[in-house]
Amino acid sequence: MDDSTRLRESRMVFYRDDVARIDASLNELIQLSGARAALLVDREGHLVSRVGDLRSVDAETVAALVAGSFAATREMARVLGEEQFSVVFHQGKRDSIQLTLAGDRTILTVLFDDSTTAGMIRIYTNEAAKKLGGIFRDIESRTDDQRPAVTIGADFDVNAKDRLDSLFPG
Amino acid sequence: MVQFNLALREINCKVVYFGPGLSGKTTNLEVVHRKAPEEAKGTLSSIATESDRTLFFDFMPLNLGTVAGMKVKFQLYTVPGQVYYNSTRKLVLRGADGVIFVADSNPTKMEENLESLRNLEECLREQGRSLSEIPHVIQFNKRDVPGAMTSDEMRAALATDGAPCFEACANVGTGVVETFKGLSMLVLQKVKAMSEERLKSGTKTPTPENSGARAKPVETPLPGTRSEPLAAPRPLAIQRNAISMPETAAPAVAHKPTTTSVPIPIVPARAPAAAATAVPPAPAPTVATTTPPRPAPPPETRRAPPAVEPRATAQEPKRAPSPVPPQPVAVVRHTEARVISSGRKSRSMHPAVVWLAAAVVGAATAVGVMLALK
């Protein structure tokens, strides 16, 4: 792996246009399917984007648990000799959650309740996952000159140290 | 993997506490959670066994706040320390941006410390990474155990690569925050180094004019985190306190015609009024540069969502048979209604009504002509 590849794989940058396209897909998904909310989570558990009603949900914790759950499922598939389990479904009494792989790096997470059906969710989630996969292919296919640098202020680390000291004084 | 989300102006970093079983990883996380201010921390979640041993991981989000215009967030994880859970350890370690190795100061645990350190390097190697390229620190925990190894002994055994070391007694909360701060600074220095990559290779700070420049910058290797002093930021060719964040990528293959999202009329399952406005249009300027302008496809050709789409469209010729052809005016009005209301089909004129109106007008005309002839 050369240095350029290593660098590219050590960070992920979402530009505003990317997130707008992702949000459009997620909004379309929840409106067509009747889902309560949709989150896009990367494999490391970082939340990429979220839409819908998440007022009572700690989205970051859900994202971490989703990534863990999906990673465990993927490992299970590997042990069983399957290529992957691309969909994971957790059914509750009232609320349910479906996890679907979107592209290689992200997990499309759909929260829904009994006002819609698992079938509707599955149909539209598959469609949205394909669309999101296309968006991620676009992002990854950018050449270096199409990836504007992310430039942070020169005193970023000094400010960061101040913030850390104010969070944890003494 | 550090995530830069420029839409939310966020930087997300993943920090993992690694170490042998019962060395105090979860206790470290609990102390950080206890000492962090309420507004900065999220819920501390644990996937543990009934006897409180970590089964998969513990997790807590920590919001550092706004730093140089970006919201910096840490996701803190612990791994299960027991040898048995090697596969889950690898999963949690994937994509880590920083590692805190928690070692037990008890001399009888040194072999476990070394085994765990070897395991860490092996897990990273399997993921195509190495410990030397990841910011990491070593914590000598349980300094209060009787007969604890000296710091020098532990450093000689565990920090052969010169990693920063911290002493701690996590059970009483000492040294935990210092360890976390030390690692955080290394991670954030690396984040800054990533952002400087283009500057170091000679590329100007991007502006709307040059962000899509053709000149391909030469990527250079990341600097080693350990060789750089903590408080020695490199001089930059940018204004201090200024943050320059390109929020859009340069247009190119990112918006191929085949993958460009075309606004699609939405048939909502819940909120009809919101549906029509919820999907923003595709990025028009970029589409215009790669594809000829074309009208949005009519709703019928894109998709017919089940149970909501009216079936009258396909059946309308059969339901309104008439020997008299529909009047052009009526057809035009019908077409206009459909185009104007794309995405809001409930307001379009029903086709059967149009055909019926045309038939009535035609019949009246025929009767009028017959009367006139008589």
Short mmCIF file of N, CA and C in Angstrom, two decimals, chain B residues 117-228:
data_model
loop_
_atom_site.label_atom_id
_atom_site.label_comp_id
_atom_site.label_asym_id
_atom_site.label_seq_id
_atom_site.Cartn_x
_atom_site.Cartn_y
_atom_site.Cartn_z
N LEU B 117 0.02 -6.82 24.25
CA LEU B 117 0.66 -5.87 23.33
C LEU B 117 0.97 -6.55 21.99
N ARG B 118 1.44 -7.79 22.07
CA ARG B 118 1.69 -8.54 20.83
C ARG B 118 0.39 -8.75 20.06
N ASN B 119 -0.67 -9.03 20.83
CA ASN B 119 -1.98 -9.23 20.20
C ASN B 119 -2.47 -7.96 19.50
N LEU B 120 -2.22 -6.83 20.14
CA LEU B 120 -2.59 -5.55 19.53
C LEU B 120 -1.88 -5.36 18.19
N GLU B 121 -0.60 -5.63 18.18
CA GLU B 121 0.16 -5.46 16.93
C GLU B 121 -0.31 -6.45 15.88
N GLU B 122 -0.63 -7.65 16.31
CA GLU B 122 -1.09 -8.67 15.36
C GLU B 122 -2.45 -8.29 14.77
N CYS B 123 -3.37 -7.82 15.63
CA CYS B 123 -4.70 -7.41 15.15
C CYS B 123 -4.56 -6.28 14.13
N LEU B 124 -3.69 -5.34 14.42
CA LEU B 124 -3.50 -4.22 13.50
C LEU B 124 -2.88 -4.69 12.19
N ARG B 125 -1.92 -5.60 12.31
CA ARG B 125 -1.26 -6.11 11.10
C ARG B 125 -2.26 -6.80 10.19
N GLU B 126 -3.20 -7.53 10.79
CA GLU B 126 -4.23 -8.20 9.98
C GLU B 126 -5.10 -7.19 9.24
N GLN B 127 -5.18 -5.98 9.78
CA GLN B 127 -5.98 -4.94 9.13
C GLN B 127 -5.11 -4.04 8.25
N GLY B 128 -3.89 -4.48 8.01
CA GLY B 128 -3.00 -3.71 7.13
C GLY B 128 -2.44 -2.46 7.78
N ARG B 129 -2.42 -2.44 9.11
CA ARG B 129 -1.90 -1.26 9.81
C ARG B 129 -0.80 -1.70 10.76
N SER B 130 -0.15 -0.72 11.37
CA SER B 130 0.84 -1.07 12.37
C SER B 130 0.75 -0.05 13.51
N LEU B 131 1.17 -0.48 14.69
CA LEU B 131 1.05 0.38 15.86
C LEU B 131 1.87 1.66 15.68
N SER B 132 2.96 1.55 14.94
CA SER B 132 3.84 2.72 14.79
C SER B 132 3.16 3.86 14.05
N GLU B 133 2.14 3.57 13.28
CA GLU B 133 1.50 4.65 12.52
C GLU B 133 0.23 5.16 13.20
N ILE B 134 -0.11 4.58 14.32
CA ILE B 134 -1.32 5.00 15.03
C ILE B 134 -0.92 5.70 16.33
N PRO B 135 -1.48 6.88 16.59
CA PRO B 135 -1.18 7.54 17.87
C PRO B 135 -1.55 6.61 19.02
N HIS B 136 -0.60 6.41 19.93
CA HIS B 136 -0.91 5.53 21.06
C HIS B 136 -0.08 5.93 22.28
N VAL B 137 -0.63 5.65 23.44
CA VAL B 137 0.07 5.88 24.70
C VAL B 137 -0.09 4.62 25.55
N ILE B 138 0.78 4.52 26.57
CA ILE B 138 0.70 3.36 27.46
C ILE B 138 0.44 3.86 28.88
N GLN B 139 -0.53 3.25 29.50
CA GLN B 139 -0.84 3.62 30.89
C GLN B 139 -0.40 2.48 31.81
N PHE B 140 0.41 2.85 32.82
CA PHE B 140 0.78 1.87 33.84
C PHE B 140 -0.27 1.97 34.94
N ASN B 141 -1.22 1.12 34.90
CA ASN B 141 -2.35 1.21 35.84
C ASN B 141 -2.04 0.39 37.10
N LYS B 142 -2.85 0.60 38.09
CA LYS B 142 -2.74 -0.12 39.38
C LYS B 142 -1.37 0.13 40.03
N ARG B 143 -1.00 1.40 40.07
CA ARG B 143 0.28 1.73 40.69
C ARG B 143 0.26 1.47 42.19
N ASP B 144 -0.95 1.27 42.74
CA ASP B 144 -1.06 1.10 44.18
C ASP B 144 -1.00 -0.37 44.62
N VAL B 145 -0.80 -1.30 43.69
CA VAL B 145 -0.72 -2.70 44.14
C VAL B 145 0.62 -2.92 44.86
N PRO B 146 0.61 -3.75 45.89
CA PRO B 146 1.87 -4.02 46.60
C PRO B 146 2.88 -4.67 45.67
N GLY B 147 4.10 -4.19 45.70
CA GLY B 147 5.15 -4.76 44.87
C GLY B 147 5.05 -4.42 43.40
N ALA B 148 4.37 -3.31 43.12
CA ALA B 148 4.20 -2.91 41.72
C ALA B 148 5.56 -2.70 41.05
N MET B 149 5.66 -3.06 39.79
CA MET B 149 6.90 -2.82 39.05
C MET B 149 7.15 -1.33 38.97
N THR B 150 8.40 -0.95 38.89
CA THR B 150 8.69 0.47 38.76
C THR B 150 8.31 0.93 37.36
N SER B 151 8.13 2.23 37.24
CA SER B 151 7.78 2.78 35.93
C SER B 151 8.88 2.51 34.91
N ASP B 152 10.13 2.60 35.35
CA ASP B 152 11.24 2.37 34.42
C ASP B 152 11.23 0.94 33.90
N GLU B 153 10.94 0.02 34.81
CA GLU B 153 10.88 -1.38 34.38
C GLU B 153 9.76 -1.59 33.37
N MET B 154 8.63 -1.00 33.66
CA MET B 154 7.49 -1.17 32.75
C MET B 154 7.76 -0.49 31.42
N ARG B 155 8.35 0.67 31.49
CA ARG B 155 8.67 1.39 30.24
C ARG B 155 9.62 0.57 29.38
N ALA B 156 10.62 -0.01 30.05
CA ALA B 156 11.60 -0.80 29.30
C ALA B 156 10.96 -2.02 28.64
N ALA B 157 9.94 -2.56 29.31
CA ALA B 157 9.30 -3.76 28.77
C ALA B 157 8.25 -3.45 27.72
N LEU B 158 7.50 -2.37 27.94
CA LEU B 158 6.30 -2.14 27.11
C LEU B 158 6.44 -0.98 26.12
N ALA B 159 7.27 -0.02 26.44
CA ALA B 159 7.34 1.18 25.58
C ALA B 159 8.67 1.22 24.84
N THR B 160 9.00 0.11 24.23
CA THR B 160 10.29 0.06 23.52
C THR B 160 10.30 0.98 22.32
N ASP B 161 9.12 1.35 21.83
CA ASP B 161 9.06 2.26 20.68
C ASP B 161 9.03 3.72 21.10
N GLY B 162 9.15 3.97 22.41
CA GLY B 162 9.19 5.37 22.87
C GLY B 162 7.82 6.00 23.04
N ALA B 163 6.78 5.20 23.11
CA ALA B 163 5.43 5.75 23.27
C ALA B 163 5.32 6.47 24.62
N PRO B 164 4.55 7.56 24.66
CA PRO B 164 4.36 8.27 25.93
C PRO B 164 3.70 7.36 26.96
N CYS B 165 4.15 7.48 28.22
CA CYS B 165 3.62 6.61 29.27
C CYS B 165 3.02 7.45 30.40
N PHE B 166 2.01 6.90 31.04
CA PHE B 166 1.34 7.59 32.14
C PHE B 166 1.09 6.61 33.28
N GLU B 167 1.27 7.08 34.50
CA GLU B 167 0.95 6.25 35.66
C GLU B 167 -0.49 6.53 36.08
N ALA B 168 -1.14 5.50 36.60
CA ALA B 168 -2.53 5.70 37.00
C ALA B 168 -2.97 4.70 38.06
N CYS B 169 -3.98 5.12 38.80
CA CYS B 169 -4.74 4.22 39.67
C CYS B 169 -6.20 4.47 39.30
N ALA B 170 -6.66 3.76 38.30
CA ALA B 170 -7.99 4.05 37.76
C ALA B 170 -9.08 3.83 38.79
N ASN B 171 -8.85 2.90 39.72
CA ASN B 171 -9.90 2.61 40.71
C ASN B 171 -10.18 3.81 41.61
N VAL B 172 -9.18 4.68 41.80
CA VAL B 172 -9.44 5.90 42.58
C VAL B 172 -9.45 7.14 41.68
N GLY B 173 -9.31 6.91 40.40
CA GLY B 173 -9.49 7.99 39.43
C GLY B 173 -8.26 8.81 39.13
N THR B 174 -7.08 8.42 39.62
CA THR B 174 -5.90 9.24 39.35
C THR B 174 -5.21 8.77 38.05
N GLY B 175 -4.74 9.73 37.30
CA GLY B 175 -3.97 9.44 36.09
C GLY B 175 -4.81 9.10 34.87
N VAL B 176 -6.09 8.94 35.07
CA VAL B 176 -6.96 8.54 33.96
C VAL B 176 -7.14 9.69 32.96
N VAL B 177 -7.47 10.84 33.49
CA VAL B 177 -7.71 11.98 32.62
C VAL B 177 -6.41 12.39 31.91
N GLU B 178 -5.29 12.33 32.64
CA GLU B 178 -4.00 12.71 32.05
C GLU B 178 -3.69 11.78 30.85
N THR B 179 -3.97 10.51 31.04
CA THR B 179 -3.75 9.56 29.94
C THR B 179 -4.61 9.92 28.74
N PHE B 180 -5.87 10.16 29.02
CA PHE B 180 -6.79 10.47 27.93
C PHE B 180 -6.39 11.76 27.22
N LYS B 181 -6.02 12.76 27.99
CA LYS B 181 -5.59 14.02 27.36
C LYS B 181 -4.35 13.81 26.50
N GLY B 182 -3.41 13.02 27.02
CA GLY B 182 -2.18 12.78 26.25
C GLY B 182 -2.46 12.12 24.92
N LEU B 183 -3.33 11.14 24.94
CA LEU B 183 -3.67 10.45 23.69
C LEU B 183 -4.46 11.36 22.76
N SER B 184 -5.39 12.11 23.36
CA SER B 184 -6.23 13.00 22.54
C SER B 184 -5.38 13.98 21.76
N MET B 185 -4.37 14.53 22.42
CA MET B 185 -3.52 15.49 21.73
C MET B 185 -2.77 14.85 20.56
N LEU B 186 -2.31 13.62 20.75
CA LEU B 186 -1.63 12.93 19.65
C LEU B 186 -2.58 12.72 18.48
N VAL B 187 -3.82 12.32 18.80
CA VAL B 187 -4.81 12.08 17.74
C VAL B 187 -5.11 13.37 16.99
N LEU B 188 -5.31 14.44 17.75
CA LEU B 188 -5.67 15.70 17.10
C LEU B 188 -4.50 16.28 16.31
N GLN B 189 -3.30 16.01 16.76
CA GLN B 189 -2.14 16.42 15.96
C GLN B 189 -2.12 15.69 14.62
N LYS B 190 -2.50 14.44 14.68
CA LYS B 190 -2.52 13.68 13.42
C LYS B 190 -3.64 14.18 12.51
N VAL B 191 -4.78 14.51 13.11
CA VAL B 191 -5.89 15.08 12.33
C VAL B 191 -5.41 16.33 11.62
N LYS B 192 -4.69 17.15 12.35
CA LYS B 192 -4.17 18.38 11.76
C LYS B 192 -3.17 18.06 10.65
N ALA B 193 -2.34 17.05 10.89
CA ALA B 193 -1.36 16.68 9.87
C ALA B 193 -2.06 16.22 8.60
N MET B 194 -3.17 15.49 8.75
CA MET B 194 -3.92 15.05 7.57
C MET B 194 -4.43 16.25 6.78
N SER B 195 -4.92 17.24 7.52
CA SER B 195 -5.47 18.41 6.83
C SER B 195 -4.38 19.21 6.15
N GLU B 196 -3.16 19.09 6.64
CA GLU B 196 -2.06 19.86 6.05
C GLU B 196 -1.44 19.18 4.86
N GLU B 197 -1.89 18.00 4.56
CA GLU B 197 -1.23 17.19 3.54
C GLU B 197 -1.03 17.96 2.23
N ARG B 198 -2.09 18.63 1.81
CA ARG B 198 -2.00 19.35 0.54
C ARG B 198 -1.05 20.54 0.64
N LEU B 199 -1.09 21.20 1.79
CA LEU B 199 -0.24 22.38 1.93
C LEU B 199 1.23 22.00 1.86
N LYS B 200 1.54 20.87 2.51
CA LYS B 200 2.94 20.46 2.52
C LYS B 200 3.43 20.09 1.13
N SER B 201 2.48 19.60 0.31
CA SER B 201 2.90 19.19 -1.02
C SER B 201 2.84 20.35 -2.01
N GLY B 202 2.53 21.54 -1.51
CA GLY B 202 2.63 22.70 -2.35
C GLY B 202 1.32 23.19 -2.93
N THR B 203 0.23 22.50 -2.64
CA THR B 203 -1.05 22.94 -3.16
C THR B 203 -1.56 24.12 -2.35
N LYS B 204 -2.12 25.10 -3.05
CA LYS B 204 -2.64 26.27 -2.34
C LYS B 204 -3.87 25.88 -1.54
N THR B 205 -4.15 26.68 -0.53
CA THR B 205 -5.40 26.51 0.18
C THR B 205 -6.53 26.67 -0.83
N PRO B 206 -7.44 25.72 -0.89
CA PRO B 206 -8.43 25.74 -1.95
C PRO B 206 -9.38 26.93 -1.86
N THR B 207 -9.70 27.44 -2.98
CA THR B 207 -10.70 28.49 -3.10
C THR B 207 -11.66 28.02 -4.18
N PRO B 208 -12.78 28.69 -4.34
CA PRO B 208 -13.67 28.27 -5.41
C PRO B 208 -12.98 28.24 -6.78
N GLU B 209 -11.94 29.09 -6.92
CA GLU B 209 -11.27 29.14 -8.23
C GLU B 209 -10.29 27.98 -8.42
N ASN B 210 -9.60 27.63 -7.37
CA ASN B 210 -8.55 26.65 -7.58
C ASN B 210 -8.85 25.26 -7.03
N SER B 211 -10.02 25.11 -6.40
CA SER B 211 -10.27 23.82 -5.76
C SER B 211 -10.41 22.71 -6.78
N GLY B 212 -10.70 23.04 -8.00
CA GLY B 212 -10.80 22.00 -9.02
C GLY B 212 -9.61 22.02 -9.96
N ALA B 213 -8.51 22.54 -9.48
CA ALA B 213 -7.33 22.69 -10.34
C ALA B 213 -6.85 21.34 -10.86
N ARG B 214 -6.26 21.34 -12.01
CA ARG B 214 -5.84 20.11 -12.65
C ARG B 214 -4.56 19.54 -12.06
N ALA B 215 -3.72 20.43 -11.54
CA ALA B 215 -2.43 19.95 -11.05
C ALA B 215 -2.62 18.91 -9.95
N LYS B 216 -2.02 17.76 -10.14
CA LYS B 216 -2.19 16.69 -9.17
C LYS B 216 -1.13 16.80 -8.08
N PRO B 217 -1.55 17.02 -6.85
CA PRO B 217 -0.55 17.17 -5.79
C PRO B 217 0.10 15.84 -5.47
N VAL B 218 1.28 15.93 -4.98
CA VAL B 218 2.01 14.73 -4.60
C VAL B 218 1.75 14.44 -3.13
N GLU B 219 1.18 13.28 -2.86
CA GLU B 219 0.91 12.92 -1.48
C GLU B 219 2.22 12.51 -0.83
N THR B 220 2.44 12.99 0.36
CA THR B 220 3.66 12.63 1.08
C THR B 220 3.29 11.81 2.31
N PRO B 221 4.23 11.04 2.83
CA PRO B 221 3.91 10.20 3.97
C PRO B 221 3.52 11.04 5.17
N LEU B 222 2.65 10.45 5.98
CA LEU B 222 2.27 11.13 7.22
C LEU B 222 3.47 11.20 8.16
N PRO B 223 3.59 12.28 8.87
CA PRO B 223 4.68 12.35 9.84
C PRO B 223 4.41 11.41 11.00
N GLY B 224 5.43 10.87 11.58
CA GLY B 224 5.26 10.01 12.75
C GLY B 224 4.81 10.86 13.91
N THR B 225 3.86 10.37 14.64
CA THR B 225 3.31 11.18 15.72
C THR B 225 4.31 11.33 16.86
N ARG B 226 5.14 10.32 17.04
CA ARG B 226 6.00 10.35 18.20
C ARG B 226 7.18 11.30 18.04
N SER B 227 7.60 11.47 16.80
CA SER B 227 8.78 12.30 16.58
C SER B 227 8.47 13.78 16.68
N GLU B 228 7.17 14.12 16.82
CA GLU B 228 6.83 15.53 16.86
C GLU B 228 6.47 15.95 18.27
#
